XYZ file of C-alpha atoms in Angstrom:
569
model
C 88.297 18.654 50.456
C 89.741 15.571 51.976
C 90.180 14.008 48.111
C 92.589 16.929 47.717
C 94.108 16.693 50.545
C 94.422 12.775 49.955
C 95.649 13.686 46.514
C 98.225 15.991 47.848
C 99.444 14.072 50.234
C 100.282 11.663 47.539
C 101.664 13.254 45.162
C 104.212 14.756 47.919
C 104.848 11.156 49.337
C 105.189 10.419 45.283
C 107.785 13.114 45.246
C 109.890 12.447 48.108
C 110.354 8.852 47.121
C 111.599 10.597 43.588
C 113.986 13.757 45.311
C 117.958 12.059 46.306
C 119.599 12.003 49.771
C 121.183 15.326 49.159
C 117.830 16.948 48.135
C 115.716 15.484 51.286
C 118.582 17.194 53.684
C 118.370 20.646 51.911
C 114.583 20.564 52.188
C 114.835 19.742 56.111
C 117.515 22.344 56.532
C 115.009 24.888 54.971
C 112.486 23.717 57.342
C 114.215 23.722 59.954
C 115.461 27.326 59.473
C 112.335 28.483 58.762
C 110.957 27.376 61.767
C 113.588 28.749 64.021
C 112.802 32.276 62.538
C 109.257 32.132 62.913
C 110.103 31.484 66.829
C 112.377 34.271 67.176
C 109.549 36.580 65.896
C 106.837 35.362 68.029
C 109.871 35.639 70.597
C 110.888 39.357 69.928
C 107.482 40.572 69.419
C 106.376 38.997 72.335
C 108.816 41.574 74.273
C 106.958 45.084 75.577
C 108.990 47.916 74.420
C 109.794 50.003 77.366
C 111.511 53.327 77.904
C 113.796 54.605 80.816
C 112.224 56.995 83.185
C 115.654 58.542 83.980
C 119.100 58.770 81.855
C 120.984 57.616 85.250
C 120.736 54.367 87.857
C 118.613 55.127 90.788
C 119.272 52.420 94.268
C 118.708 53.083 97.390
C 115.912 54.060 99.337
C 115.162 56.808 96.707
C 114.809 53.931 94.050
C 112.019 52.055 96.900
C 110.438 54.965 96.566
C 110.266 55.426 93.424
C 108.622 52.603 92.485
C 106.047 52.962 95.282
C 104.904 56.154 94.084
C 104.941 54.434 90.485
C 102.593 51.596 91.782
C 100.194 54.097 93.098
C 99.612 55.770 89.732
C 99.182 51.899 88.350
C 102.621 52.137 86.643
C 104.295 49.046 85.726
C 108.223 49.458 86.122
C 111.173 47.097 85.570
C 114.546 47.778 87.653
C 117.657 46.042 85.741
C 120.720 44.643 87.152
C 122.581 48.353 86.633
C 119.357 50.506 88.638
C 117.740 51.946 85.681
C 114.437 52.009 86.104
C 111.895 52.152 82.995
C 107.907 52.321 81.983
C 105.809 51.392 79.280
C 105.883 54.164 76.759
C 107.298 57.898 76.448
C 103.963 59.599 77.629
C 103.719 57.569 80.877
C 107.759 58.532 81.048
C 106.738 62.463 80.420
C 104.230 61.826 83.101
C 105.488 60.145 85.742
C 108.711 62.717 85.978
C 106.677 65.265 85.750
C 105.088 63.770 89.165
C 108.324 62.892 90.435
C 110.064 65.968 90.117
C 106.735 68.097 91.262
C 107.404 65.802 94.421
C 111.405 65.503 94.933
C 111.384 62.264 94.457
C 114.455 62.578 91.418
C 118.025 61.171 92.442
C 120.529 63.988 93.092
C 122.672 62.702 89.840
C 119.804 63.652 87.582
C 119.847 67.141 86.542
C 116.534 69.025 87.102
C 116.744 70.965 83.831
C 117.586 68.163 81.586
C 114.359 68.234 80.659
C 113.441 71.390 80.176
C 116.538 71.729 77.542
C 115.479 68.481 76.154
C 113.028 70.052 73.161
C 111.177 68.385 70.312
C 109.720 69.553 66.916
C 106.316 69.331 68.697
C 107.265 70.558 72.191
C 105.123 74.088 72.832
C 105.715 76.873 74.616
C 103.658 76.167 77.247
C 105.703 72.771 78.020
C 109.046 74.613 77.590
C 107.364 76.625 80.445
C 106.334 74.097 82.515
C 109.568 72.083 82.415
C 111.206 75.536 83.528
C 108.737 75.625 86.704
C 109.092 72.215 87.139
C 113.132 72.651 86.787
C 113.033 75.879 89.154
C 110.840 74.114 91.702
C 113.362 70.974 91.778
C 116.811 72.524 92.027
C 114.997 75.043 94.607
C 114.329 72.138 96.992
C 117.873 70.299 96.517
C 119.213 74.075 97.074
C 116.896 74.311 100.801
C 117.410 70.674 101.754
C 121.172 70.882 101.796
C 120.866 73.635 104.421
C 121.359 71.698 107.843
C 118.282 70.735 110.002
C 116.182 70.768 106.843
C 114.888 67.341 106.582
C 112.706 68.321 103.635
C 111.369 70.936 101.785
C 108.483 71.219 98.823
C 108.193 73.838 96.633
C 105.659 75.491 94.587
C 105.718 78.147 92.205
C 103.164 80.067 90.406
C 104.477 81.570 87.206
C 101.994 83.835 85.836
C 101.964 84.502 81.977
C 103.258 87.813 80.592
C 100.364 90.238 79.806
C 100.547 93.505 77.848
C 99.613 96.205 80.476
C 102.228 95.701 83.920
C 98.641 96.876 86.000
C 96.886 93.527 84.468
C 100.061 91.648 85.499
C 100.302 88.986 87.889
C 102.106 88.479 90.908
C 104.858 85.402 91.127
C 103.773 83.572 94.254
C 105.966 80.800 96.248
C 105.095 77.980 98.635
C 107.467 76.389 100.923
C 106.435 73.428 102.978
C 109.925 72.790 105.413
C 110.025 69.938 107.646
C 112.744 70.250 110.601
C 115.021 67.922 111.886
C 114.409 66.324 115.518
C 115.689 68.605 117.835
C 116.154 71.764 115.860
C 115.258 74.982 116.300
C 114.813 76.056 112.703
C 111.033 77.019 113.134
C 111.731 79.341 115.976
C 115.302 80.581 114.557
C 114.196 84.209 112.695
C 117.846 84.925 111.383
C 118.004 81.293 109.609
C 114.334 81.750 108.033
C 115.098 84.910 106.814
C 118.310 83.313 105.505
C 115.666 80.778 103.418
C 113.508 83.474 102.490
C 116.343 85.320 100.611
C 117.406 82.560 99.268
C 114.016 81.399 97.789
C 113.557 85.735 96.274
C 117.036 85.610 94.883
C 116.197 81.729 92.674
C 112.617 83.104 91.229
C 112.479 85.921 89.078
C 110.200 88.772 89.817
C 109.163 86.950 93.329
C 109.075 89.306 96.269
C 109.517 88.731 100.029
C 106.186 89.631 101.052
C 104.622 86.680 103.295
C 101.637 87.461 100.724
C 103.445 86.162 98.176
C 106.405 83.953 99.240
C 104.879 82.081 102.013
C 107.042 79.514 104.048
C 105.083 77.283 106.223
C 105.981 74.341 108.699
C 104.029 70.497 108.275
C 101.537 72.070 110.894
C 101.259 74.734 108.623
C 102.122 77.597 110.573
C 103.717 80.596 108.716
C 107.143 80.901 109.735
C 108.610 84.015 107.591
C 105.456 86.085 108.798
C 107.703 88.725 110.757
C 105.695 91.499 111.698
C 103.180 88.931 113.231
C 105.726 88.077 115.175
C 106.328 91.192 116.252
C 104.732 91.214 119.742
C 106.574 87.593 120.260
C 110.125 89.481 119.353
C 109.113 92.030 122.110
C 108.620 89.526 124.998
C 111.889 87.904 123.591
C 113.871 90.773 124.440
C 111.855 91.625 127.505
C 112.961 88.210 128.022
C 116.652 88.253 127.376
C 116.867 91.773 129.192
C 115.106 90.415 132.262
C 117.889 87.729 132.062
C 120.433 90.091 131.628
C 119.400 91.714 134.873
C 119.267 88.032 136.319
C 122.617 87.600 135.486
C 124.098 90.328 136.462
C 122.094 90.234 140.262
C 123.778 86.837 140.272
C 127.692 87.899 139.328
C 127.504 90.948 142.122
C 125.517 88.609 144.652
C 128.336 85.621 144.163
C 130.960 88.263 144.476
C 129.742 89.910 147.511
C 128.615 86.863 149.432
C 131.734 85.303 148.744
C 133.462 87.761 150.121
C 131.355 88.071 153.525
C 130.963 84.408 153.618
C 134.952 83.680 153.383
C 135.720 86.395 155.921
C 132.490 85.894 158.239
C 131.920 82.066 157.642
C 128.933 80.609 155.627
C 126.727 80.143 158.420
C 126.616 83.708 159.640
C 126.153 84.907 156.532
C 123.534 82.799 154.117
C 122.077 85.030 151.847
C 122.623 88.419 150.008
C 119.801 89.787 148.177
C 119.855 92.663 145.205
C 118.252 94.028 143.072
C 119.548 95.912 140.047
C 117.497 98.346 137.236
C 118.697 99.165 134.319
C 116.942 101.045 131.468
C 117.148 99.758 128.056
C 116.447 102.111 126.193
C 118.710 103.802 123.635
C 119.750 107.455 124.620
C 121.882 109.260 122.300
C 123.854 112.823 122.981
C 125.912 115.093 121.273
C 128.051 117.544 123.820
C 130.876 120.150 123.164
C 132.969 120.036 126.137
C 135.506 123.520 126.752
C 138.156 122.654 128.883
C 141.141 125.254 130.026
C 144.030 125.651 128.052
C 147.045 124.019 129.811
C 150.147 126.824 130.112
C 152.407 124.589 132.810
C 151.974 120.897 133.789
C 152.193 120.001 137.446
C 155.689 118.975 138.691
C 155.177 115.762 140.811
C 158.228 116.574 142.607
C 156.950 119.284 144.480
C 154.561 119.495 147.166
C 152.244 121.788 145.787
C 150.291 122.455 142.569
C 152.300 124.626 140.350
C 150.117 123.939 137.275
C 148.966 126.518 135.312
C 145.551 127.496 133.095
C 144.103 129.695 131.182
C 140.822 130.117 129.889
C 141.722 131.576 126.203
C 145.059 131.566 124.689
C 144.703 134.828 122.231
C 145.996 134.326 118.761
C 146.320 137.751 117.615
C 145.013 140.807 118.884
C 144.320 144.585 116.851
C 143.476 147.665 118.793
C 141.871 150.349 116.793
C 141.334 153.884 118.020
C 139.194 156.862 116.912
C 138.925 160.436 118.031
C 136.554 163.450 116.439
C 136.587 167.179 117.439
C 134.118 169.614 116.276
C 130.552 170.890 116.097
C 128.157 168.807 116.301
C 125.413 168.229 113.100
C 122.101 167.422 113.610
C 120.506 166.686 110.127
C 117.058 168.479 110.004
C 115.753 166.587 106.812
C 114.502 167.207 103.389
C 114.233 171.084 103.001
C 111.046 172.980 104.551
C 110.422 169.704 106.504
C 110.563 169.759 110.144
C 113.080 167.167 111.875
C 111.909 163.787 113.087
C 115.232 163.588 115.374
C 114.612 162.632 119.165
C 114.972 165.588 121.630
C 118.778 164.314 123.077
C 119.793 165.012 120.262
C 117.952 168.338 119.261
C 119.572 169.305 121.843
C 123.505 168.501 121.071
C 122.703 170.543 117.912
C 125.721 173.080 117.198
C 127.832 171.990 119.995
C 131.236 171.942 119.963
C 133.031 168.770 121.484
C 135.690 166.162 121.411
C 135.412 162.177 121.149
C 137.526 159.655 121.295
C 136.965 155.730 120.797
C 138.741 152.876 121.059
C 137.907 148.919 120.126
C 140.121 146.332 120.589
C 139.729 142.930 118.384
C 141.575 139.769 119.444
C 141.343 135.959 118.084
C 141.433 133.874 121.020
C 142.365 129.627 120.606
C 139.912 127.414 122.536
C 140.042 124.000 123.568
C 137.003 121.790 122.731
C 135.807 118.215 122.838
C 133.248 117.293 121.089
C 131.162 114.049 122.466
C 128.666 111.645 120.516
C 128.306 109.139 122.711
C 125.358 106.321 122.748
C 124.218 104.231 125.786
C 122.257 100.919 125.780
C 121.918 99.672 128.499
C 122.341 101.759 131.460
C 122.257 101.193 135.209
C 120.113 102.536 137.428
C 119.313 102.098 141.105
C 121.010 99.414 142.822
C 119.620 98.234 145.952
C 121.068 95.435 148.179
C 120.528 93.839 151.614
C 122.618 91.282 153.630
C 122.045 90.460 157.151
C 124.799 89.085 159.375
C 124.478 86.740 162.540
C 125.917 87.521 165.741
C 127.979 84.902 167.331
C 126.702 82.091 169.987
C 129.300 80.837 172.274
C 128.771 77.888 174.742
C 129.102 78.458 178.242
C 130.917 76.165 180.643
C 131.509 75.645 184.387
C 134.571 75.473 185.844
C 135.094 71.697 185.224
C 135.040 72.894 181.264
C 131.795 70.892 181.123
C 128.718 72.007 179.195
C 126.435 73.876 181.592
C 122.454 72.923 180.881
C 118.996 74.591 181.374
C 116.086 72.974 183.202
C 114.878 71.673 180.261
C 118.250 70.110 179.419
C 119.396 72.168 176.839
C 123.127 73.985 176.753
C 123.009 77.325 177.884
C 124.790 79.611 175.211
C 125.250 83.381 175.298
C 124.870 85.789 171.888
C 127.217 88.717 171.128
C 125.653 90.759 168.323
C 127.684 92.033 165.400
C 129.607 95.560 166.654
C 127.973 98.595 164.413
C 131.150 99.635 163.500
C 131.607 96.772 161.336
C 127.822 96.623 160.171
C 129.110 100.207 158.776
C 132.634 98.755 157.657
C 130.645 96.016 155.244
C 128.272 98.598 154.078
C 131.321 100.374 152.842
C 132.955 97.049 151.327
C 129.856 96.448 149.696
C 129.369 100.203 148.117
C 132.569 99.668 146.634
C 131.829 96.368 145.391
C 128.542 97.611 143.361
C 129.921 101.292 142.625
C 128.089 103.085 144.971
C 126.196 105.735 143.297
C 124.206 108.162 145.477
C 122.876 110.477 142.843
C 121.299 107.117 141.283
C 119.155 106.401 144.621
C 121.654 103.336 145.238
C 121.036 101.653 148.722
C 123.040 99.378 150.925
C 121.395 97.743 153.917
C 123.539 95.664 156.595
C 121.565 93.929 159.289
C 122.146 91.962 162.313
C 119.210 90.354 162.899
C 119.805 86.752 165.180
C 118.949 84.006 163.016
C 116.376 80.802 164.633
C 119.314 78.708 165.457
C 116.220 76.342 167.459
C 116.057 73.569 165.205
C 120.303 73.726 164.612
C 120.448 73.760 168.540
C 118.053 71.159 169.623
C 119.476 68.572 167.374
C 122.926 69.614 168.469
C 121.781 69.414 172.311
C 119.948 66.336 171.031
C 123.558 64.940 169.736
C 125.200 65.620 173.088
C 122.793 64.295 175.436
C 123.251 61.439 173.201
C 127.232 61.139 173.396
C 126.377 61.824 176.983
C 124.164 58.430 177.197
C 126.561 56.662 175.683
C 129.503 57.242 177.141
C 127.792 56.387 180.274
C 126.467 53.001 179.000
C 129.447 52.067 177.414
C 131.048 53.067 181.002
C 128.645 51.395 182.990
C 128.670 48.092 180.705
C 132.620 48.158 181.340
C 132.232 47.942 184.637
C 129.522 45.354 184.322
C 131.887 43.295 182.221
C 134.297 43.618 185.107
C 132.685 42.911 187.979
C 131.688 39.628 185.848
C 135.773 38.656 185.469
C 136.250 39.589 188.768
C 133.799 36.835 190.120
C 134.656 34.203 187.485
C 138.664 34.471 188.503
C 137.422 34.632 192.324
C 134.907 31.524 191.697
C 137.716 30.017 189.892
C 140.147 30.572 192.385
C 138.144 29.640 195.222
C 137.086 25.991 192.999
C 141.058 25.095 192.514
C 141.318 25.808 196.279
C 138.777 23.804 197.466
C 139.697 21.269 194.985
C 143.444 21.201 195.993
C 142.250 20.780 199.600
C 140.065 18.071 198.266
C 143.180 16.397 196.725
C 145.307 16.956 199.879
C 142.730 15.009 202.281
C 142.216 12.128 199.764
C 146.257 11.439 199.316
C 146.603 11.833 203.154
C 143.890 9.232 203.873
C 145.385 7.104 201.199
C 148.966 7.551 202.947
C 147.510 7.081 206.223
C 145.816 3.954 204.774
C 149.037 2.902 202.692
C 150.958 3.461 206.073
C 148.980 1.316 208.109
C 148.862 -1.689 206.095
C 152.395 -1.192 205.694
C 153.115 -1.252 209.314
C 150.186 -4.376 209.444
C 152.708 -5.779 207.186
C 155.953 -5.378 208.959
C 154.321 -6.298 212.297
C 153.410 -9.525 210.553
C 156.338 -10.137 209.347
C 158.122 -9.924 212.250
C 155.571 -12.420 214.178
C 155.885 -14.866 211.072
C 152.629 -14.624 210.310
C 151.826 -15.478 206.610
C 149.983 -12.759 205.291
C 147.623 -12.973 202.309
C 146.466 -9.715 200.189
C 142.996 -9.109 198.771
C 142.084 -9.085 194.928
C 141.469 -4.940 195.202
C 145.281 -4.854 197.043
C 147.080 -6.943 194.728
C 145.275 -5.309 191.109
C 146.575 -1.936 193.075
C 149.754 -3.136 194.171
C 150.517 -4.277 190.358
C 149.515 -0.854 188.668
C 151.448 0.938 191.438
C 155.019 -1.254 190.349
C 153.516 -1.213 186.773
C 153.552 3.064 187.276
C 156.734 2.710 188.456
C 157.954 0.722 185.911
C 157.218 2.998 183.390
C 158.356 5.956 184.967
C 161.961 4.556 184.848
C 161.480 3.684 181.188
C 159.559 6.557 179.884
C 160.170 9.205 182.174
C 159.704 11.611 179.090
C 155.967 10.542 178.420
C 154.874 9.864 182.408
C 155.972 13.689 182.757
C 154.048 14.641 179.554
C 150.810 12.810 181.101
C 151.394 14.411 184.679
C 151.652 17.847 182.269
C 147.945 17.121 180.650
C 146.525 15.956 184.279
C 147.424 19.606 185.838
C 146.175 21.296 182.390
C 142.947 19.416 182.484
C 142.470 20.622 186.685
């Protein structure tokens, strides 16, 4: 093996060394080519070959989900750049939208019965039949979730084959699975689920709207088109909304009526008004023929009596017929040899000879007539209502027009009750307010009953007393604040005094003193006696010419100094 292969090797090195320029290149480019095409197999056949689940992009949160359901059945799926999303093969394809429709997990854009008009050379009539229930039960649930407050809906249909006898037929059933929005009231809204059921009976052929067999059901799985279950719920829903009714109209007559008392009487005489109305529901139906007299004359307004006029027929046309007979009078004895079977009056009258006369008198009279159908749901019954009134409290005072209090310090205050005259006066307002009827057993109750006014009053006594203790602090705390200024201007007054007299004696011992060194001057003088001045009488004698000094030259700023001085005392 290796001698050939060193044989062959030599013989190609042999022939390369033979082959020209031109022949080496074309034997490369061969090569080269050759190689190239070998990759691009390994290359292309290296690639799965995939096909496209739907014929339209998905995105969104639809296409998330999607692929999660995908990864649950152990699907591998590519997305591309445009949303298309695809699978291994055409049977996992089939499959998996199958699944997805059976769900609702399809985009909106893809038509539900694509498929089922999407038919092969192999494709049965059993698929055919299951794309149609498959097609049914997807447009079925884009037709329920686009009604509002439907957040989803699943639907399942059972489409049984056709047999041969109808009696060995059957039934097409329905399941609905709805899920509400937040804060709806679909599940409890009858007129809206009947709305669904209809609509779920009018998209399947041969399905009927008997819960047995088109069921509706919430997530919790209560039945929710089951209507003669809920037919004891529907009665205490109208016992319900009459009882409210009732409610609402005790309210409207009680706000009328109280509003009324309160605005004339004042809301604190009158605080409450209670009624209570009956009223029978239930549907009464009557047919009546009324006659009423025929009218002849209406009454003239203008004058001050009634000249109307009636009448009770108003005759049409009239025929009198009369009759008379003279002669003997027959009594028929019967068959021949047969005795007769006539009473004895008138065996009697038998060959009697007589005259009669009758007379009958026929006449079309015109009446007038009403005919009534009339039907009335609901109707009132007794009315019943009871107000009580408060009587007024006055204050009494002395002559001073001060309060006057009790022993135990509380204002004395007199009652006058209501008068019954206008207990009976409001009894009549309020008949007329309700329509007072007596045959119906109404009743109207005013009171005047004194109300427990102890709590208003003692906090009331409580908040005069108070004003009372106030007043008298804040009076007796002026006066305190007085008599204080008074003594600080008298203490001040009597200080300036007895520092003014203060002053007074100090400059008149300093004049005194001033005086009689003067005049110890001037007698020294006079005997030629040299005199000679302490150190204290000379620094004083100085300041004093210094003063005065100044004073000449700034007689502006000495006076502005005095000024301060006097300010300062």
């Amino acid at each position: 093996m290796n001698e050939w292969l060193k044989k062959l090797g030599e013989s190609a090195k042999a022939a390369w060394a033979k082959w020209s320029k031109i022949q080496k290149g074309i034997i490369i480019g061969i090569a080269i080519a050759i190689i190239i095409a070998v990759a691009a197999l390994f290359r292309v056949s290296s690639t799965p070959t995939t096909v496209r689940l739907f014929n339209a992009p998905v995105t969104g949160d639809m296409q998330s989900q999607i692929l999660t359901r995908l990864d649950q059945e152990n699907v591998e799926a590519t997305v591309n750049d445009a949303g298309y999303i695809s699978v291994p093969d055409e049977k996992t394809a089939i499959k998996m939208r199958e699944i997805l429709i059976s769900e609702g997990l399809v985009p909106a854009v893809v038509d539900p019965w694509a498929s089922f008009f999407d038919r092969g050379w192999s494709t049965t009539d059993a698929d055919q039949n299951q794309k149609k229930k498959l097609a049914i039960e997807r447009a079925l649930t884009q037709h329920i979730q686009a009604i509002d407050d439907v957040a989803s809906a699943d639907v399942r249909l059972s489409l049984p084959e056709d047999k041969l006898f109808k009696s060995e037929q059957d039934r097409v059933r329905a399941s609905v699975l709805i899920r509400a929005k937040p804060m709806s009231d679909l599940y409890t809204n009858r007129r809206r689920i009947l709305g669904i059921q209809r609509l779920i009976v009018s998209a399947v052929e041969g399905l009927t709207p008997d819960p047995e067999y088109c069921v509706i059901t919430d997530s919790e799985g209560n039945i929710l088109n089951d209507f003669e279950g809920m037919a004891e719920s529907d009665r205490l829903d109208l016992v319900k909304k009459q009882e409210k009714l009732i409610r609402e109209g005790e309210a409207h007559y009680r706000a009328q009526i109280l509003k009324a008392l309160q605005n004339t009487l004042s809301a604190d005489r009158v605080r409450d008004l209670n009624i209570k109305i009956d009223m029978d529901f239930s549907k009464e139906t009557k047919d009546s023929e009324v006659y009423h007299a025929i009218t002849i004359r209406e009454d003239n307004p203008d004058t001050p009596y009634d000249d109307s006029e009636y009448r009770d027929v108003l005759p049409i046309s009239q025929q009198t017929v009369t009759r008379e007979w003279q002669g003997t009078g027959f009594n028929p004895q019967g068959p021949a040899g047969t005795e007769g079977q006539n009473p004895p009056v008138y065996s009697d009258m038998s060959n009697v000879i007589g005259k009669q006369t009758e007379t009958g008198v026929t006449q079309n009279n015109a009446l007038n007539k009403d005919v009534i159908h009339r039907e009335e749901s609901p109707r009132y019954g007794k009315v019943t209502v009871s107000v009580n009134i408060d009587g007024i409290w006055t204050k009494k005072y002395d002559k001073n027009h001060n309060p006057v209090f009790n022993e135990s310090g509380g204002i004395v205050r007199d009652y006058a009750p209501v008068p019954k005259e206008q207990l009976e006066q409001w009894a009549d307002y309020i008949q007329s307010a309700i329509g007072y009827d007596r045959a119906k057993g109404y009743k109207v109750t005013v009171t005047n009953i004194p109300f427990d006014r102890s709590a208003e009053f003692e906090a009331e006594d409580a908040a005069i007393l108070k004003a009372r203790q106030t007043r008298l602090t804040i009076i007796l705390v002026l006066i305190g604040l007085a008599a204080i200024l008074a003594v600080f201007i008298l203490y001040r007054f009597i200080s300036r005094e007895m520092e003014r007299r203060r002053r007074l004696r100090e400059e008149e011992l300093l004049r005194k003193q001033q005086a009689a060194r003067d005049q110890a001057l001037w007698e020294a003088k006079e005997e030629g006696v040299e005199v000679t001045m302490s150190v204290e009488e000379r620094k004083r004698a100085e300041l004093q010419e210094n003063a005065i000094a100044m004073a000449k030259e700034h007689p502006e700023d000495v006076a502005m100094l005095i000024r301060t001085w006097l300010m300062e005392e």
